[in-house]
mmCIF file of C-alpha atoms and ligand atoms in Angstrom:
data_model
loop_
_atom_site.group_PDB
_atom_site.id
_atom_site.type_symbol
_atom_site.label_atom_id
_atom_site.label_comp_id
_atom_site.label_asym_id
_atom_site.label_seq_id
_atom_site.Cartn_x
_atom_site.Cartn_y
_atom_site.Cartn_z
ATOM 1 C CA MET F 1 80.874 115.953 191.218
ATOM 2 C CA PRO F 2 77.349 114.604 190.665
ATOM 3 C CA ILE F 3 77.355 111.690 188.278
ATOM 4 C CA LEU F 4 74.909 113.287 185.819
ATOM 5 C CA GLU F 5 77.028 116.386 185.378
ATOM 6 C CA LYS F 6 78.725 116.524 181.985
ATOM 7 C CA LEU F 7 82.455 117.071 181.822
ATOM 8 C CA ALA F 8 83.360 120.126 179.755
ATOM 9 C CA GLN F 9 87.095 119.729 180.216
ATOM 10 C CA PRO F 10 88.923 116.350 180.179
ATOM 11 C CA SER F 11 91.095 117.704 182.990
ATOM 12 C CA GLN F 12 88.016 117.719 185.242
ATOM 13 C CA ALA F 13 87.892 113.917 185.161
ATOM 14 C CA ARG F 14 89.207 112.342 188.312
ATOM 15 C CA HIS F 15 89.051 108.897 189.798
ATOM 16 C CA TRP F 16 89.753 107.262 193.102
ATOM 17 C CA THR F 17 90.946 103.770 193.737
ATOM 18 C CA ASP F 18 89.380 102.282 196.814
ATOM 19 C CA SER F 19 86.947 99.587 197.834
ATOM 20 C CA ILE F 20 83.414 99.654 199.143
ATOM 21 C CA PRO F 21 82.850 97.194 201.967
ATOM 22 C CA LEU F 22 79.837 95.050 201.092
ATOM 23 C CA GLU F 23 78.781 92.000 202.980
ATOM 24 C CA PHE F 24 75.851 89.719 202.405
ATOM 25 C CA HIS F 25 74.491 86.487 203.689
ATOM 26 C CA TYR F 26 72.568 84.171 201.441
ATOM 27 C CA THR F 27 69.790 82.392 203.215
ATOM 28 C CA ALA F 28 68.163 79.339 201.761
ATOM 29 C CA GLY F 29 65.037 79.896 203.856
ATOM 30 C CA VAL F 30 63.775 77.777 206.727
ATOM 31 C CA ALA F 31 62.971 74.639 204.735
ATOM 32 C CA GLY F 32 65.877 75.167 202.338
ATOM 33 C CA GLU F 33 68.214 75.244 205.283
ATOM 34 C CA GLU F 34 66.770 72.008 206.652
ATOM 35 C CA PHE F 35 67.237 70.375 203.253
ATOM 36 C CA ARG F 36 70.886 71.422 203.238
ATOM 37 C CA ARG F 37 71.449 70.339 206.822
ATOM 38 C CA GLU F 38 70.010 66.886 206.118
ATOM 39 C CA LEU F 39 72.206 66.597 203.044
ATOM 40 C CA ARG F 40 75.313 67.631 204.981
ATOM 41 C CA ASP F 41 74.735 65.587 208.131
ATOM 42 C CA ASN F 42 73.033 62.457 206.822
ATOM 43 C CA GLY F 43 73.588 62.567 203.071
ATOM 44 C CA ARG F 44 69.844 62.365 202.439
ATOM 45 C CA PHE F 45 67.302 64.410 200.474
ATOM 46 C CA LEU F 46 64.581 66.036 202.542
ATOM 47 C CA VAL F 47 61.111 66.536 201.077
ATOM 48 C CA SER F 48 57.980 68.324 202.320
ATOM 49 C CA LYS F 49 54.489 66.899 202.144
ATOM 50 C CA CYS F 50 51.304 68.943 201.993
ATOM 51 C CA SER F 51 48.667 67.763 204.453
ATOM 52 C CA LYS F 52 45.870 69.005 202.197
ATOM 53 C CA CYS F 53 46.681 67.946 198.624
ATOM 54 C CA LYS F 54 49.144 65.224 199.705
ATOM 55 C CA SER F 55 51.738 66.468 197.195
ATOM 56 C CA THR F 56 55.383 65.921 198.092
ATOM 57 C CA TYR F 57 58.049 68.403 197.031
ATOM 58 C CA ILE F 58 61.793 68.284 196.593
ATOM 59 C CA PRO F 59 63.738 70.225 197.802
ATOM 60 C CA ALA F 60 61.813 70.673 201.047
ATOM 61 C CA ARG F 61 59.844 73.941 201.119
ATOM 62 C CA MET F 62 57.711 75.758 203.611
ATOM 63 C CA TYR F 63 54.508 76.348 201.691
ATOM 64 C CA CYS F 64 52.504 74.274 199.255
ATOM 65 C CA PRO F 65 52.365 76.276 195.998
ATOM 66 C CA SER F 66 48.930 74.815 195.208
ATOM 67 C CA CYS F 67 47.180 75.151 198.573
ATOM 68 C CA PHE F 68 49.165 78.086 200.058
ATOM 69 C CA ILE F 69 49.366 76.348 203.401
ATOM 70 C CA GLU F 70 52.392 75.621 205.521
ATOM 71 C CA MET F 71 53.886 72.167 205.094
ATOM 72 C CA LYS F 72 55.067 70.818 208.427
ATOM 73 C CA ASP F 73 55.562 67.225 207.376
ATOM 74 C CA GLN F 74 59.147 66.654 206.255
ATOM 75 C CA PHE F 75 61.025 63.407 205.720
ATOM 76 C CA PRO F 76 64.006 62.046 203.787
ATOM 77 C CA ILE F 77 63.389 59.982 200.637
ATOM 78 C CA ASP F 78 65.110 57.183 198.789
ATOM 79 C CA LYS F 79 67.649 59.065 196.722
ATOM 80 C CA ARG F 80 67.305 57.047 193.564
ATOM 81 C CA GLY F 81 65.787 59.283 190.880
ATOM 82 C CA TYR F 82 65.337 59.324 187.134
ATOM 83 C CA VAL F 83 66.419 61.663 184.349
ATOM 84 C CA TYR F 84 63.482 63.873 183.371
ATOM 85 C CA SER F 85 65.413 65.910 180.815
ATOM 86 C CA PHE F 86 69.039 66.570 180.034
ATOM 87 C CA THR F 87 71.385 68.548 177.853
ATOM 88 C CA SER F 88 75.017 68.444 176.938
ATOM 89 C CA VAL F 89 77.169 71.569 177.249
ATOM 90 C CA ASN F 90 80.385 72.133 175.332
ATOM 91 C CA ARG F 91 81.365 75.548 176.683
ATOM 92 C CA ASP F 92 81.982 76.867 180.150
ATOM 93 C CA ARG F 93 80.636 80.062 181.678
ATOM 94 C CA SER F 94 83.295 82.190 180.024
ATOM 95 C CA GLY F 95 82.502 80.727 176.618
ATOM 96 C CA ALA F 96 85.647 78.632 176.372
ATOM 97 C CA ASP F 97 85.407 75.101 175.004
ATOM 98 C CA THR F 98 85.320 72.427 177.666
ATOM 99 C CA GLU F 99 87.689 69.507 177.365
ATOM 100 C CA LEU F 100 84.816 67.035 177.378
ATOM 101 C CA PRO F 101 81.090 67.657 176.970
ATOM 102 C CA VAL F 102 79.409 68.282 180.318
ATOM 103 C CA THR F 103 76.018 66.635 180.709
ATOM 104 C CA VAL F 104 73.453 68.311 182.931
ATOM 105 C CA GLY F 105 70.064 66.876 183.791
ATOM 106 C CA LEU F 106 66.877 67.531 185.699
ATOM 107 C CA VAL F 107 66.546 64.611 188.081
ATOM 108 C CA LYS F 108 63.098 63.818 189.423
ATOM 109 C CA PHE F 109 61.949 61.294 191.975
ATOM 110 C CA GLU F 110 59.026 58.914 191.724
ATOM 111 C CA GLY F 111 55.887 60.477 193.186
ATOM 112 C CA VAL F 112 57.641 63.721 194.149
ATOM 113 C CA LYS F 113 57.098 67.150 192.591
ATOM 114 C CA GLY F 114 60.072 69.352 191.723
ATOM 115 C CA GLY F 115 63.538 68.006 191.129
ATOM 116 C CA ILE F 116 67.249 68.702 191.249
ATOM 117 C CA VAL F 117 69.249 70.104 188.344
ATOM 118 C CA HIS F 118 72.752 68.697 188.505
ATOM 119 C CA LEU F 119 75.637 67.107 186.627
ATOM 120 C CA LEU F 120 75.185 63.633 185.199
ATOM 121 C CA ASP F 121 78.233 61.455 185.609
ATOM 122 C CA VAL F 122 78.383 59.861 182.165
ATOM 123 C CA ASP F 123 81.254 59.524 179.697
ATOM 124 C CA ASP F 124 79.076 59.771 176.646
ATOM 125 C CA PRO F 125 75.977 62.028 176.501
ATOM 126 C CA ASP F 126 74.524 59.640 173.899
ATOM 127 C CA GLY F 127 74.313 57.080 176.649
ATOM 128 C CA VAL F 128 71.791 59.167 178.587
ATOM 129 C CA SER F 129 68.103 58.566 178.058
ATOM 130 C CA ILE F 130 64.938 60.080 179.482
ATOM 131 C CA GLY F 131 63.722 58.004 182.390
ATOM 132 C CA MET F 132 67.169 56.554 183.065
ATOM 133 C CA LYS F 133 67.534 55.640 186.744
ATOM 134 C CA VAL F 134 70.243 57.608 188.553
ATOM 135 C CA THR F 135 71.665 57.792 192.040
ATOM 136 C CA PRO F 136 73.678 60.665 193.546
ATOM 137 C CA SER F 137 77.350 60.407 194.378
ATOM 138 C CA LEU F 138 78.046 62.581 197.403
ATOM 139 C CA LYS F 139 81.178 64.073 198.896
ATOM 140 C CA ASN F 140 82.530 62.358 201.994
ATOM 141 C CA ALA F 141 80.656 63.336 205.138
ATOM 142 C CA SER F 142 83.675 65.225 206.480
ATOM 143 C CA GLU F 143 83.850 67.408 203.354
ATOM 144 C CA ARG F 144 80.168 68.267 203.101
ATOM 145 C CA THR F 145 79.176 71.841 203.893
ATOM 146 C CA GLY F 146 75.460 71.875 203.167
ATOM 147 C CA ALA F 147 75.931 73.240 199.650
ATOM 148 C CA ILE F 148 74.315 71.720 196.575
ATOM 149 C CA THR F 149 77.867 70.832 195.504
ATOM 150 C CA ASP F 150 77.864 68.254 198.306
ATOM 151 C CA ILE F 151 76.302 66.243 195.509
ATOM 152 C CA LEU F 152 79.117 65.585 193.049
ATOM 153 C CA ALA F 153 76.849 64.281 190.306
ATOM 154 C CA PHE F 154 74.095 61.788 189.576
ATOM 155 C CA LYS F 155 75.327 58.571 188.058
ATOM 156 C CA PRO F 156 73.383 55.896 186.186
ATOM 157 C CA VAL F 157 72.233 52.921 188.226
ATOM 158 C CA SER F 158 73.664 49.587 186.958
ATOM 159 C CA THR F 159 73.866 49.465 183.169
ATOM 160 C CA GLY F 160 73.341 45.754 182.442
ATOM 161 C CA PRO F 161 69.711 45.012 181.555
ATOM 162 C CA SER F 162 68.006 42.786 184.091
ATOM 163 C CA LYS F 163 66.101 39.711 182.997
ATOM 164 C CA MET F 164 62.900 41.637 183.573
ATOM 165 C CA THR F 165 63.917 44.566 181.346
ATOM 166 C CA ALA F 166 65.098 42.211 178.630
ATOM 167 C CA GLU F 167 61.715 40.501 178.646
ATOM 168 C CA VAL F 168 59.821 43.787 178.623
ATOM 169 C CA GLU F 169 61.985 44.960 175.726
ATOM 170 C CA ARG F 170 61.291 41.796 173.791
ATOM 171 C CA ALA F 171 57.568 42.225 174.361
ATOM 172 C CA GLU F 172 57.750 45.867 173.250
ATOM 173 C CA ARG F 173 59.670 44.960 170.128
ATOM 174 C CA TRP F 174 57.037 42.381 169.329
ATOM 175 C CA GLU F 175 54.310 44.948 169.808
ATOM 176 C CA VAL F 176 56.100 47.474 167.623
ATOM 177 C CA GLY F 177 56.496 44.806 164.940
ATOM 178 C CA ALA F 178 52.828 43.917 165.133
ATOM 179 C CA GLY F 179 51.816 47.594 164.995
ATOM 180 C CA GLU F 180 54.025 48.133 161.978
ATOM 181 C CA ASN F 181 52.476 45.208 160.117
ATOM 182 C CA GLN F 182 49.012 46.400 161.003
ATOM 183 C CA ALA F 183 49.789 49.897 159.714
ATOM 184 C CA ARG F 184 51.195 48.428 156.496
ATOM 185 C CA SER F 185 48.159 46.267 155.824
ATOM 186 C CA LEU F 186 45.774 49.081 156.723
ATOM 187 C CA LEU F 187 47.530 51.413 154.295
ATOM 188 C CA HIS F 188 47.420 48.718 151.640
ATOM 189 C CA SER F 189 43.686 48.200 152.112
ATOM 190 C CA ILE F 190 43.075 51.954 151.876
ATOM 191 C CA GLU F 191 44.988 52.152 148.620
ATOM 192 C CA GLU F 192 43.322 49.042 147.201
ATOM 193 C CA SER F 193 39.814 50.190 148.080
ATOM 194 C CA GLY F 194 39.757 52.811 145.358
ATOM 195 C CA TYR F 195 38.532 55.268 147.949
ATOM 196 C CA PRO F 196 39.008 58.787 146.511
ATOM 197 C CA ILE F 197 41.892 59.983 148.661
ATOM 198 C CA GLU F 198 42.353 63.378 146.959
ATOM 199 C CA GLU F 199 41.741 65.487 150.027
ATOM 200 C CA ASP F 200 43.724 63.150 152.234
ATOM 201 C CA GLU F 201 46.521 62.689 149.707
ATOM 202 C CA MET F 202 49.011 64.728 151.760
ATOM 203 C CA THR F 203 48.286 62.768 154.897
ATOM 204 C CA ILE F 204 48.416 59.450 153.099
ATOM 205 C CA SER F 205 51.746 60.246 151.477
ATOM 206 C CA THR F 206 53.249 61.242 154.832
ATOM 207 C CA LEU F 207 52.005 58.017 156.365
ATOM 208 C CA ARG F 208 53.183 55.989 153.358
ATOM 209 C CA ASN F 209 56.625 57.540 153.726
ATOM 210 C CA LYS F 210 56.910 56.750 157.407
ATOM 211 C CA ILE F 211 55.527 53.249 157.140
ATOM 212 C CA GLY F 212 57.820 52.585 154.170
ATOM 213 C CA LYS F 213 60.827 53.550 156.227
ATOM 214 C CA GLY F 214 59.623 51.416 159.090
ATOM 215 C CA GLU F 215 59.265 54.466 161.347
ATOM 216 C CA LEU F 216 56.828 54.434 164.214
ATOM 217 C CA LEU F 217 53.634 56.443 163.776
ATOM 218 C CA THR F 218 52.636 58.923 166.430
ATOM 219 C CA ARG F 219 49.411 58.284 168.302
ATOM 220 C CA GLU F 220 47.689 60.953 166.166
ATOM 221 C CA GLU F 221 48.931 59.499 162.888
ATOM 222 C CA ASP F 222 47.878 56.055 164.000
ATOM 223 C CA GLY F 223 44.401 57.391 164.799
ATOM 224 C CA LEU F 224 44.257 59.096 161.402
ATOM 225 C CA LEU F 225 45.267 55.926 159.597
ATOM 226 C CA HIS F 226 42.527 54.005 161.370
ATOM 227 C CA ARG F 227 39.937 56.656 160.523
ATOM 228 C CA LEU F 228 40.974 56.525 156.866
ATOM 229 C CA GLY F 229 40.836 52.746 157.060
ATOM 230 C CA ASP F 230 37.250 52.983 158.305
ATOM 231 C CA LYS F 231 36.335 55.379 155.490
ATOM 232 C CA ALA F 232 37.922 53.063 152.934
ATOM 233 C CA ARG F 233 35.984 50.086 154.320
ATOM 234 C CA GLU F 234 32.737 52.062 154.111
ATOM 235 C CA TRP F 235 33.611 53.039 150.576
ATOM 236 C CA ARG F 236 34.274 49.460 149.556
ATOM 237 C CA LYS F 237 30.994 48.345 151.086
ATOM 238 C CA ALA F 238 29.124 51.091 149.228
ATOM 239 C CA VAL F 239 30.786 50.196 145.916
ATOM 240 C CA LYS F 240 29.995 46.523 146.444
ATOM 241 C CA SER F 241 26.341 47.111 147.266
ATOM 242 C CA SER F 242 25.848 49.416 144.301
ATOM 243 C CA SER F 243 27.383 46.861 141.927
ATOM 244 C CA GLU F 244 25.073 44.184 143.323
ATOM 245 C CA THR F 245 22.097 46.390 142.709
ATOM 246 C CA GLU F 246 20.334 45.746 139.428
ATOM 247 C CA PRO F 247 20.983 48.570 136.969
ATOM 248 C CA THR F 248 17.246 48.929 136.453
ATOM 249 C CA ASP F 249 16.768 49.720 140.120
ATOM 250 C CA THR F 250 18.861 52.807 139.914
ATOM 251 C CA LEU F 251 17.589 54.106 136.634
ATOM 252 C CA SER F 252 15.606 57.205 137.038
ATOM 253 C CA GLY F 253 12.133 57.706 135.706
HETATM 254 ZN ZN1 ZN S 301 48.907 71.302 198.866
#
């Protein structure tokens, strides 16, 4: 019975139980296959480099998406990457709650375009940060099959801050502190200047709020504050010069 034909009688409905033999092969493509082979045999990540624009891509691919030319130059890279973005998942594919949150991230590699989306091996998703250095943990060579699951997860590289990082952090904190003080004094001088802030009242109150709470200003807000500071300085100068001017000078007629 053709499938579009409507059944007039329920007794016309029939069904068969059988199976349809379907077979398929998934191919990862020429370069994709080389990437997988390198991962399986040597536990390394293969990248492709474009001879024209000099861009490097992970995973290895055949054509440069910018120049549309074949990329013949392929080589393995240092596997240490960094977290570009990440999310934490609390449900599995069937919608059931997972026992623990599963953290997934896009891992990128310095100077390489593209990246690998994979599990992040962390106990607490709050411990993950953008830019965090990670290194892959792979299955044993004998168990690897050339699948992306040959990578078990990416795990953070040593957690203890090095002397260098500690120093950089101290310097950054100092800079933040200095920026905060500068913002505070700039805001103060704007308010003291008597500059008519009516039209900028909304902006000023947002800035006042943030500065009051000790929050960092965005680059745009910082620029705005400086522009207002300049206006206020101009205003003060104008007020000063007009008060120094003899009243007779400004009288008309
Ligand atoms: Zn290119």
